[in-house]
């Protein structure tokens, strides 16, 4: 019986410890700072602050998904925001139906934009979204299925590298164009907004916001642990081998396409979940979320933080978005310059991201899981 | 209006002069025909619209030398009468927005007769019906004009009103007509008239004449012949004629479809040629250096803005500013490209995904730069005269000059590039480095220099693509983003590093897009193309013209 | 160790790249348990032949069978590897960012599906095996070192080790001793000889001394087809071979 389990090995990793610890801190502090600390105090976390933190957490989850597919597997997918948005739209559809007769036009079934378009009945693909469990299912299923179909086609034909990146970018671009159309049934260029409540809880109340934020943090933590487990397993090593020497691993007998597909689909589902958590906190989803620049920005978060580390990706997401929030409120034009410069500087000078900078010297030694038997002598422990 | 009476002898003299110099220019004095003429003018002034038709017809037949001038003036809103003495005058130029007074022309002498303020003048008006009558009447005059194209137009105008008189006119004219174009037009007019004949034979003959006509009115008339009225009877009684008409309609429809197809093809090529221009630069840099330059679209945008700047800097030379812009755009884009290569890309050699990200950063910076300098507003670049306008190939097919020139331009650029790569030493070096860098270096080729040059070349072509694009659409900082994804797809489709691949890929994508658009709309067409591309990649993962050799396996 | 009895049949294999015929109607047969050396000048098609067998390159025509029923041309690379054919590449490719230990672990024979590897726990037997191989290839002290930090010769050994871990029935070894010291060459020769019998071993090499020391049967390739075949003496005295390859 192996002496240790994977999650213990995860605990031995300093980055993971910091990350999970930080999350725990958020989970504890946020409710206090919002609910307990009075609004007059400078420590009070306002509703705006709640939204901001929630947003960062969702982005951190999105960054995790990109790190998994790019940092570990080497697939530069420039379309992860598509999966994020699909999850967001699925949640949005549920929230729209929850509005019910409280919309501007007062129709109990049809959302406002459909009434505006003179539609008489709900399109078939809206059926079922009045049930929360159905929405949850779709949040995982829709991005997952798209990733499955697309990935199967792409990986099977051995499309790799830059070609693959271009095609993923084209995919999200096409989706953006499609969702911008007013007759698609997804709200056109306005998207979905004006949400009222979720499962009966008022979305505008601070309490509910806090709960949503805590749920997001927990999901982030859970996803992190699962990702860490994947990455620490033998499958994780295969995935990293695919990144570094794809044909070699093939000759060892591994079905590379199958591994890539699993990771791609799982990553898409993670992104979808991130999107679904994002929408009720932000209060809006529109087709601009599909635009290619969003996807590329996520890649930069991961690159800045440190790809191939998981916690680095999450940290990068929070850092860059914090900078963005700060810059766009003070000097908006400068943000574009700053973002562009970030891309250039990180790729040129910080290939291992900030984490790389912090952890100092390049590792010469690996950290294999501690072998059951010691090297240097065939001492076998009997089981 | 009666002028003061001259002595009888002088009047006879002038009458002789009048007779002798008929139609040879302004004649002074007045004759009895002038009186009638003036009387007619008075009728024109006073009659109701319904009666005006008759007056015009009558005057058309009257034979007075100035009838054409007067009727033309009436048609052009240049016939007025003075309020105080009710005299009818032509005016020199039609009343504009700020005219207060108009220069008068005497209808009899056709000489200047002073001017009058607009308050004192009333226009003799026309309506659409009257205009048509005027056109046809005037056409009779023009049918004997010296200029063949005027005669063609006259014949066309007459066809608007094919009464027996006019048909006779056409017949007379076609007997003496020498120009083939006019002859065809006259024949068509006569055939159209014959379609209304009471006998079946002339109708059949007419149909056979009109079988290849591309004119919409001909088609309409033929279609009317085979129409069924609600009670089941046909408009055309004779069955032979009906069958002939149906066959004619079918053949005409086929011709229309053919022309429409050619037009779609033309638009497809025009769209495709822009894609080709953008994709070629990308294909070269990707082929030689293995990098995808995400800032490529912005280099094109720089070229478009260069065109704008050149135009603003040369405000009086609209016609040649675009010719100046071409090398200018090339230089601007090429230098920017070389700068990018030397400062960034060269350090990321062998890491294509990183290069993709870094160049994306560059594209953001370039976009913001342009936005800061030129604002985000659209800027329009004026098309020079020699590039504007339409070439009407036949009634069903018209191609615009600007698109035509862009297609030709693309072909020229392509040829020039082929020449550079195949025939020059520089081209040889570029090809060597792209096929086997290590070997090329070992042979003394300075591969860094070649890299910079290649990147400059590719970028310069993007700049030139921007010049072409500025003729088709407005220039704004997002121009690059709209086309970059399409050009990526062209490169993926056509094959990396292959010029022919870009040409074939770009043109075919342009045509496919044009073909799909009327059925599916622009967005769905794009989505369809994307899916088709993904499926195509299944069979040919390296594109239509893949790079060959062991070295290319590393890409 | 499974008993294997599969013959490798290569029949009339033709491969051309852009008009150049890398393999030209190549036919040969490797008996089960044989140790065969393939020699020939550069460009003779030795590596291309291995590429076809392992599924890296598709031939224009011909057949490759492993055993009476298994058509290798219909399989993908992983499937061929799973079918019991292992290859050590000409240019050592190890996984630079994984440790030596992890490199070998990846090569472990067994179920290589995603789900299995996700939940796999290393057994004692497996670890024992890894350490055995580490001893054989002489990298036991460096088992925590990252693959990318090894010297060229060590990388060669690691690749040999990975090949051993796969427990293949047929080993294709492409230039195993390039860059090795004399002692290492001797060790490699001994290793390969010990493997023959229970495995089929095909070795491509240029080092004639090495070939002589291990080969029972030698095949000479030239311009994509078999020029001569026999034991080392026969081949070395064959006039055609001398003219083309070994001469003067």
PDB file of N, CA and C in Angstrom, chain C residues 40-109:
ATOM      1  N   UNK C  40      24.537   0.386 -43.407  1.00  0.00           N
ATOM      2  CA  UNK C  40      24.407   0.945 -44.749  1.00  0.00           C
ATOM      3  C   UNK C  40      24.823   2.400 -44.729  1.00  0.00           C
ATOM      4  N   UNK C  41      25.173   2.918 -45.878  1.00  0.00           N
ATOM      5  CA  UNK C  41      25.596   4.320 -45.931  1.00  0.00           C
ATOM      6  C   UNK C  41      24.433   5.251 -45.582  1.00  0.00           C
ATOM      7  N   UNK C  42      24.766   6.510 -45.362  1.00  0.00           N
ATOM      8  CA  UNK C  42      23.718   7.483 -45.040  1.00  0.00           C
ATOM      9  C   UNK C  42      22.746   7.612 -46.183  1.00  0.00           C
ATOM     10  N   UNK C  43      21.495   7.699 -45.868  1.00  0.00           N
ATOM     11  CA  UNK C  43      20.489   7.823 -46.910  1.00  0.00           C
ATOM     12  C   UNK C  43      20.035   6.497 -47.457  1.00  0.00           C
ATOM     13  N   UNK C  44      20.540   5.398 -46.854  1.00  0.00           N
ATOM     14  CA  UNK C  44      20.171   4.085 -47.368  1.00  0.00           C
ATOM     15  C   UNK C  44      18.742   3.727 -47.009  1.00  0.00           C
ATOM     16  N   UNK C  45      18.197   4.406 -46.033  1.00  0.00           N
ATOM     17  CA  UNK C  45      16.807   4.125 -45.692  1.00  0.00           C
ATOM     18  C   UNK C  45      16.624   3.440 -44.364  1.00  0.00           C
ATOM     19  N   UNK C  46      17.686   3.392 -43.549  1.00  0.00           N
ATOM     20  CA  UNK C  46      17.585   2.645 -42.292  1.00  0.00           C
ATOM     21  C   UNK C  46      16.589   3.279 -41.340  1.00  0.00           C
ATOM     22  N   UNK C  47      16.744   4.597 -41.151  1.00  0.00           N
ATOM     23  CA  UNK C  47      15.836   5.263 -40.222  1.00  0.00           C
ATOM     24  C   UNK C  47      14.428   5.314 -40.777  1.00  0.00           C
ATOM     25  N   UNK C  48      14.335   5.511 -42.115  1.00  0.00           N
ATOM     26  CA  UNK C  48      13.008   5.534 -42.732  1.00  0.00           C
ATOM     27  C   UNK C  48      12.280   4.217 -42.513  1.00  0.00           C
ATOM     28  N   UNK C  49      13.043   3.121 -42.591  1.00  0.00           N
ATOM     29  CA  UNK C  49      12.411   1.829 -42.381  1.00  0.00           C
ATOM     30  C   UNK C  49      11.830   1.741 -40.975  1.00  0.00           C
ATOM     31  N   UNK C  50      12.610   2.221 -40.019  1.00  0.00           N
ATOM     32  CA  UNK C  50      12.108   2.214 -38.646  1.00  0.00           C
ATOM     33  C   UNK C  50      10.897   3.133 -38.505  1.00  0.00           C
ATOM     34  N   UNK C  51      10.955   4.253 -39.209  1.00  0.00           N
ATOM     35  CA  UNK C  51       9.812   5.163 -39.163  1.00  0.00           C
ATOM     36  C   UNK C  51       8.547   4.482 -39.639  1.00  0.00           C
ATOM     37  N   UNK C  52       8.665   3.701 -40.687  1.00  0.00           N
ATOM     38  CA  UNK C  52       7.469   3.042 -41.211  1.00  0.00           C
ATOM     39  C   UNK C  52       6.970   2.000 -40.231  1.00  0.00           C
ATOM     40  N   UNK C  53       7.901   1.219 -39.683  1.00  0.00           N
ATOM     41  CA  UNK C  53       7.498   0.148 -38.759  1.00  0.00           C
ATOM     42  C   UNK C  53       6.781   0.724 -37.544  1.00  0.00           C
ATOM     43  N   UNK C  54       7.284   1.844 -37.034  1.00  0.00           N
ATOM     44  CA  UNK C  54       6.664   2.395 -35.825  1.00  0.00           C
ATOM     45  C   UNK C  54       5.492   3.319 -36.126  1.00  0.00           C
ATOM     46  N   UNK C  55       5.195   3.515 -37.394  1.00  0.00           N
ATOM     47  CA  UNK C  55       3.997   4.278 -37.735  1.00  0.00           C
ATOM     48  C   UNK C  55       4.218   5.762 -37.940  1.00  0.00           C
ATOM     49  N   UNK C  56       5.491   6.178 -37.931  1.00  0.00           N
ATOM     50  CA  UNK C  56       5.754   7.605 -38.067  1.00  0.00           C
ATOM     51  C   UNK C  56       5.565   8.066 -39.506  1.00  0.00           C
ATOM     52  N   UNK C  57       5.866   7.173 -40.441  1.00  0.00           N
ATOM     53  CA  UNK C  57       5.748   7.508 -41.859  1.00  0.00           C
ATOM     54  C   UNK C  57       4.858   6.495 -42.541  1.00  0.00           C
ATOM     55  N   UNK C  58       4.077   6.976 -43.470  1.00  0.00           N
ATOM     56  CA  UNK C  58       3.224   6.041 -44.204  1.00  0.00           C
ATOM     57  C   UNK C  58       3.900   5.679 -45.521  1.00  0.00           C
ATOM     58  N   UNK C  59       3.983   4.407 -45.864  1.00  0.00           N
ATOM     59  CA  UNK C  59       4.644   4.046 -47.112  1.00  0.00           C
ATOM     60  C   UNK C  59       3.719   4.226 -48.303  1.00  0.00           C
ATOM     61  N   UNK C  60       4.318   4.314 -49.477  1.00  0.00           N
ATOM     62  CA  UNK C  60       3.505   4.379 -50.686  1.00  0.00           C
ATOM     63  C   UNK C  60       2.916   3.025 -51.004  1.00  0.00           C
ATOM     64  N   UNK C  61       3.716   1.988 -50.791  1.00  0.00           N
ATOM     65  CA  UNK C  61       3.203   0.638 -51.038  1.00  0.00           C
ATOM     66  C   UNK C  61       4.014  -0.351 -50.226  1.00  0.00           C
ATOM     67  N   UNK C  62       3.494  -1.563 -50.113  1.00  0.00           N
ATOM     68  CA  UNK C  62       4.184  -2.589 -49.354  1.00  0.00           C
ATOM     69  C   UNK C  62       3.424  -2.950 -48.105  1.00  0.00           C
ATOM     70  N   UNK C  63       3.905  -3.972 -47.426  1.00  0.00           N
ATOM     71  CA  UNK C  63       3.248  -4.383 -46.176  1.00  0.00           C
ATOM     72  C   UNK C  63       4.261  -4.562 -45.066  1.00  0.00           C
ATOM     73  N   UNK C  64       3.794  -4.356 -43.862  1.00  0.00           N
ATOM     74  CA  UNK C  64       4.599  -4.642 -42.682  1.00  0.00           C
ATOM     75  C   UNK C  64       3.713  -5.407 -41.714  1.00  0.00           C
ATOM     76  N   UNK C  65       4.167  -6.626 -41.390  1.00  0.00           N
ATOM     77  CA  UNK C  65       3.365  -7.413 -40.458  1.00  0.00           C
ATOM     78  C   UNK C  65       4.197  -7.858 -39.278  1.00  0.00           C
ATOM     79  N   UNK C  66       3.576  -7.888 -38.148  1.00  0.00           N
ATOM     80  CA  UNK C  66       4.238  -8.388 -36.957  1.00  0.00           C
ATOM     81  C   UNK C  66       3.482  -9.621 -36.527  1.00  0.00           C
ATOM     82  N   UNK C  67       4.085 -10.777 -36.799  1.00  0.00           N
ATOM     83  CA  UNK C  67       3.301 -11.987 -36.570  1.00  0.00           C
ATOM     84  C   UNK C  67       2.402 -12.179 -37.779  1.00  0.00           C
ATOM     85  N   UNK C  68       1.737 -13.292 -37.807  1.00  0.00           N
ATOM     86  CA  UNK C  68       0.955 -13.607 -39.012  1.00  0.00           C
ATOM     87  C   UNK C  68      -0.238 -12.682 -39.218  1.00  0.00           C
ATOM     88  N   UNK C  69      -0.738 -12.092 -38.126  1.00  0.00           N
ATOM     89  CA  UNK C  69      -2.020 -11.410 -38.306  1.00  0.00           C
ATOM     90  C   UNK C  69      -1.962  -9.891 -38.143  1.00  0.00           C
ATOM     91  N   UNK C  70      -0.933  -9.408 -37.505  1.00  0.00           N
ATOM     92  CA  UNK C  70      -0.977  -7.992 -37.152  1.00  0.00           C
ATOM     93  C   UNK C  70      -0.413  -7.117 -38.280  1.00  0.00           C
ATOM     94  N   UNK C  71      -1.272  -6.337 -38.904  1.00  0.00           N
ATOM     95  CA  UNK C  71      -0.833  -5.434 -39.961  1.00  0.00           C
ATOM     96  C   UNK C  71      -0.480  -4.085 -39.327  1.00  0.00           C
ATOM     97  N   UNK C  72       0.815  -3.796 -39.261  1.00  0.00           N
ATOM     98  CA  UNK C  72       1.236  -2.588 -38.566  1.00  0.00           C
ATOM     99  C   UNK C  72       0.815  -1.318 -39.280  1.00  0.00           C
ATOM    100  N   UNK C  73       0.649  -1.423 -40.595  1.00  0.00           N
ATOM    101  CA  UNK C  73       0.329  -0.209 -41.338  1.00  0.00           C
ATOM    102  C   UNK C  73      -1.060   0.312 -41.004  1.00  0.00           C
ATOM    103  N   UNK C  74      -1.887  -0.538 -40.434  1.00  0.00           N
ATOM    104  CA  UNK C  74      -3.240  -0.102 -40.103  1.00  0.00           C
ATOM    105  C   UNK C  74      -3.330   0.498 -38.714  1.00  0.00           C
ATOM    106  N   UNK C  75      -2.203   0.528 -37.988  1.00  0.00           N
ATOM    107  CA  UNK C  75      -2.247   0.998 -36.606  1.00  0.00           C
ATOM    108  C   UNK C  75      -1.612   2.367 -36.463  1.00  0.00           C
ATOM    109  N   UNK C  76      -1.992   3.057 -35.380  1.00  0.00           N
ATOM    110  CA  UNK C  76      -1.354   4.337 -35.078  1.00  0.00           C
ATOM    111  C   UNK C  76      -0.119   4.082 -34.226  1.00  0.00           C
ATOM    112  N   UNK C  77       0.673   5.143 -34.017  1.00  0.00           N
ATOM    113  CA  UNK C  77       1.915   4.958 -33.259  1.00  0.00           C
ATOM    114  C   UNK C  77       1.692   4.370 -31.866  1.00  0.00           C
ATOM    115  N   UNK C  78       0.755   4.907 -31.095  1.00  0.00           N
ATOM    116  CA  UNK C  78       0.567   4.308 -29.770  1.00  0.00           C
ATOM    117  C   UNK C  78       0.150   2.835 -29.853  1.00  0.00           C
ATOM    118  N   UNK C  79      -0.676   2.534 -30.842  1.00  0.00           N
ATOM    119  CA  UNK C  79      -1.126   1.154 -30.968  1.00  0.00           C
ATOM    120  C   UNK C  79       0.030   0.233 -31.304  1.00  0.00           C
ATOM    121  N   UNK C  80       0.912   0.720 -32.148  1.00  0.00           N
ATOM    122  CA  UNK C  80       2.070  -0.104 -32.494  1.00  0.00           C
ATOM    123  C   UNK C  80       2.945  -0.316 -31.261  1.00  0.00           C
ATOM    124  N   UNK C  81       3.091   0.757 -30.477  1.00  0.00           N
ATOM    125  CA  UNK C  81       3.880   0.610 -29.250  1.00  0.00           C
ATOM    126  C   UNK C  81       3.226  -0.390 -28.314  1.00  0.00           C
ATOM    127  N   UNK C  82       1.914  -0.289 -28.202  1.00  0.00           N
ATOM    128  CA  UNK C  82       1.200  -1.229 -27.344  1.00  0.00           C
ATOM    129  C   UNK C  82       1.283  -2.657 -27.874  1.00  0.00           C
ATOM    130  N   UNK C  83       1.472  -2.775 -29.178  1.00  0.00           N
ATOM    131  CA  UNK C  83       1.545  -4.119 -29.772  1.00  0.00           C
ATOM    132  C   UNK C  83       2.878  -4.781 -29.475  1.00  0.00           C
ATOM    133  N   UNK C  84       3.756  -4.053 -28.844  1.00  0.00           N
ATOM    134  CA  UNK C  84       4.991  -4.686 -28.412  1.00  0.00           C
ATOM    135  C   UNK C  84       6.219  -4.289 -29.208  1.00  0.00           C
ATOM    136  N   UNK C  85       6.144  -3.141 -29.854  1.00  0.00           N
ATOM    137  CA  UNK C  85       7.314  -2.697 -30.605  1.00  0.00           C
ATOM    138  C   UNK C  85       7.847  -1.425 -29.982  1.00  0.00           C
ATOM    139  N   UNK C  86       9.079  -1.461 -29.536  1.00  0.00           N
ATOM    140  CA  UNK C  86       9.661  -0.301 -28.892  1.00  0.00           C
ATOM    141  C   UNK C  86      10.817   0.241 -29.709  1.00  0.00           C
ATOM    142  N   UNK C  87      11.048   1.524 -29.578  1.00  0.00           N
ATOM    143  CA  UNK C  87      12.102   2.135 -30.402  1.00  0.00           C
ATOM    144  C   UNK C  87      12.941   3.084 -29.578  1.00  0.00           C
ATOM    145  N   UNK C  88      14.238   3.006 -29.815  1.00  0.00           N
ATOM    146  CA  UNK C  88      15.125   4.021 -29.280  1.00  0.00           C
ATOM    147  C   UNK C  88      15.554   4.860 -30.455  1.00  0.00           C
ATOM    148  N   UNK C  89      15.359   6.166 -30.335  1.00  0.00           N
ATOM    149  CA  UNK C  89      15.550   7.050 -31.478  1.00  0.00           C
ATOM    150  C   UNK C  89      17.006   7.418 -31.685  1.00  0.00           C
ATOM    151  N   UNK C  90      17.288   7.803 -32.882  1.00  0.00           N
ATOM    152  CA  UNK C  90      18.622   8.215 -33.270  1.00  0.00           C
ATOM    153  C   UNK C  90      19.076   9.398 -32.425  1.00  0.00           C
ATOM    154  N   UNK C  91      18.196  10.379 -32.334  1.00  0.00           N
ATOM    155  CA  UNK C  91      18.495  11.538 -31.503  1.00  0.00           C
ATOM    156  C   UNK C  91      17.785  11.326 -30.179  1.00  0.00           C
ATOM    157  N   UNK C  92      18.536  11.222 -29.102  1.00  0.00           N
ATOM    158  CA  UNK C  92      17.834  10.881 -27.860  1.00  0.00           C
ATOM    159  C   UNK C  92      16.811  11.936 -27.476  1.00  0.00           C
ATOM    160  N   UNK C  93      15.587  11.501 -27.331  1.00  0.00           N
ATOM    161  CA  UNK C  93      14.549  12.416 -26.878  1.00  0.00           C
ATOM    162  C   UNK C  93      14.022  11.896 -25.568  1.00  0.00           C
ATOM    163  N   UNK C  94      14.471  12.569 -24.504  1.00  0.00           N
ATOM    164  CA  UNK C  94      13.896  12.232 -23.202  1.00  0.00           C
ATOM    165  C   UNK C  94      13.040  13.413 -22.787  1.00  0.00           C
ATOM    166  N   UNK C  95      12.293  13.249 -21.760  1.00  0.00           N
ATOM    167  CA  UNK C  95      11.420  14.341 -21.315  1.00  0.00           C
ATOM    168  C   UNK C  95      12.211  15.218 -20.368  1.00  0.00           C
ATOM    169  N   UNK C  96      12.563  16.394 -20.898  1.00  0.00           N
ATOM    170  CA  UNK C  96      13.535  17.242 -20.225  1.00  0.00           C
ATOM    171  C   UNK C  96      13.063  17.713 -18.861  1.00  0.00           C
ATOM    172  N   UNK C  97      11.760  17.961 -18.742  1.00  0.00           N
ATOM    173  CA  UNK C  97      11.305  18.570 -17.488  1.00  0.00           C
ATOM    174  C   UNK C  97      10.769  17.559 -16.486  1.00  0.00           C
ATOM    175  N   UNK C  98      10.957  16.275 -16.831  1.00  0.00           N
ATOM    176  CA  UNK C  98      10.609  15.252 -15.844  1.00  0.00           C
ATOM    177  C   UNK C  98      11.898  14.628 -15.341  1.00  0.00           C
ATOM    178  N   UNK C  99      11.843  14.067 -14.161  1.00  0.00           N
ATOM    179  CA  UNK C  99      13.057  13.452 -13.628  1.00  0.00           C
ATOM    180  C   UNK C  99      13.339  12.141 -14.342  1.00  0.00           C
ATOM    181  N   UNK C 100      14.549  11.657 -14.138  1.00  0.00           N
ATOM    182  CA  UNK C 100      14.939  10.373 -14.720  1.00  0.00           C
ATOM    183  C   UNK C 100      13.964   9.292 -14.284  1.00  0.00           C
ATOM    184  N   UNK C 101      13.670   9.325 -13.025  1.00  0.00           N
ATOM    185  CA  UNK C 101      12.721   8.350 -12.479  1.00  0.00           C
ATOM    186  C   UNK C 101      11.384   8.438 -13.189  1.00  0.00           C
ATOM    187  N   UNK C 102      10.879   9.671 -13.346  1.00  0.00           N
ATOM    188  CA  UNK C 102       9.573   9.852 -13.976  1.00  0.00           C
ATOM    189  C   UNK C 102       9.605   9.443 -15.440  1.00  0.00           C
ATOM    190  N   UNK C 103      10.727   9.692 -16.102  1.00  0.00           N
ATOM    191  CA  UNK C 103      10.868   9.262 -17.492  1.00  0.00           C
ATOM    192  C   UNK C 103      10.672   7.751 -17.600  1.00  0.00           C
ATOM    193  N   UNK C 104      11.343   7.050 -16.700  1.00  0.00           N
ATOM    194  CA  UNK C 104      11.224   5.601 -16.751  1.00  0.00           C
ATOM    195  C   UNK C 104       9.832   5.147 -16.362  1.00  0.00           C
ATOM    196  N   UNK C 105       9.278   5.849 -15.392  1.00  0.00           N
ATOM    197  CA  UNK C 105       7.932   5.470 -14.947  1.00  0.00           C
ATOM    198  C   UNK C 105       6.931   5.577 -16.091  1.00  0.00           C
ATOM    199  N   UNK C 106       7.099   6.631 -16.903  1.00  0.00           N
ATOM    200  CA  UNK C 106       6.178   6.792 -18.019  1.00  0.00           C
ATOM    201  C   UNK C 106       6.259   5.632 -18.989  1.00  0.00           C
ATOM    202  N   UNK C 107       7.462   5.061 -19.074  1.00  0.00           N
ATOM    203  CA  UNK C 107       7.646   3.997 -20.044  1.00  0.00           C
ATOM    204  C   UNK C 107       7.159   2.645 -19.536  1.00  0.00           C
ATOM    205  N   UNK C 108       6.730   2.598 -18.294  1.00  0.00           N
ATOM    206  CA  UNK C 108       6.251   1.339 -17.728  1.00  0.00           C
ATOM    207  C   UNK C 108       5.235   0.676 -18.631  1.00  0.00           C
ATOM    208  N   UNK C 109       5.418  -0.590 -18.754  1.00  0.00           N
ATOM    209  CA  UNK C 109       4.433  -1.339 -19.534  1.00  0.00           C
ATOM    210  C   UNK C 109       3.125  -1.353 -18.764  1.00  0.00           C
TER     211      UNK C 109
END
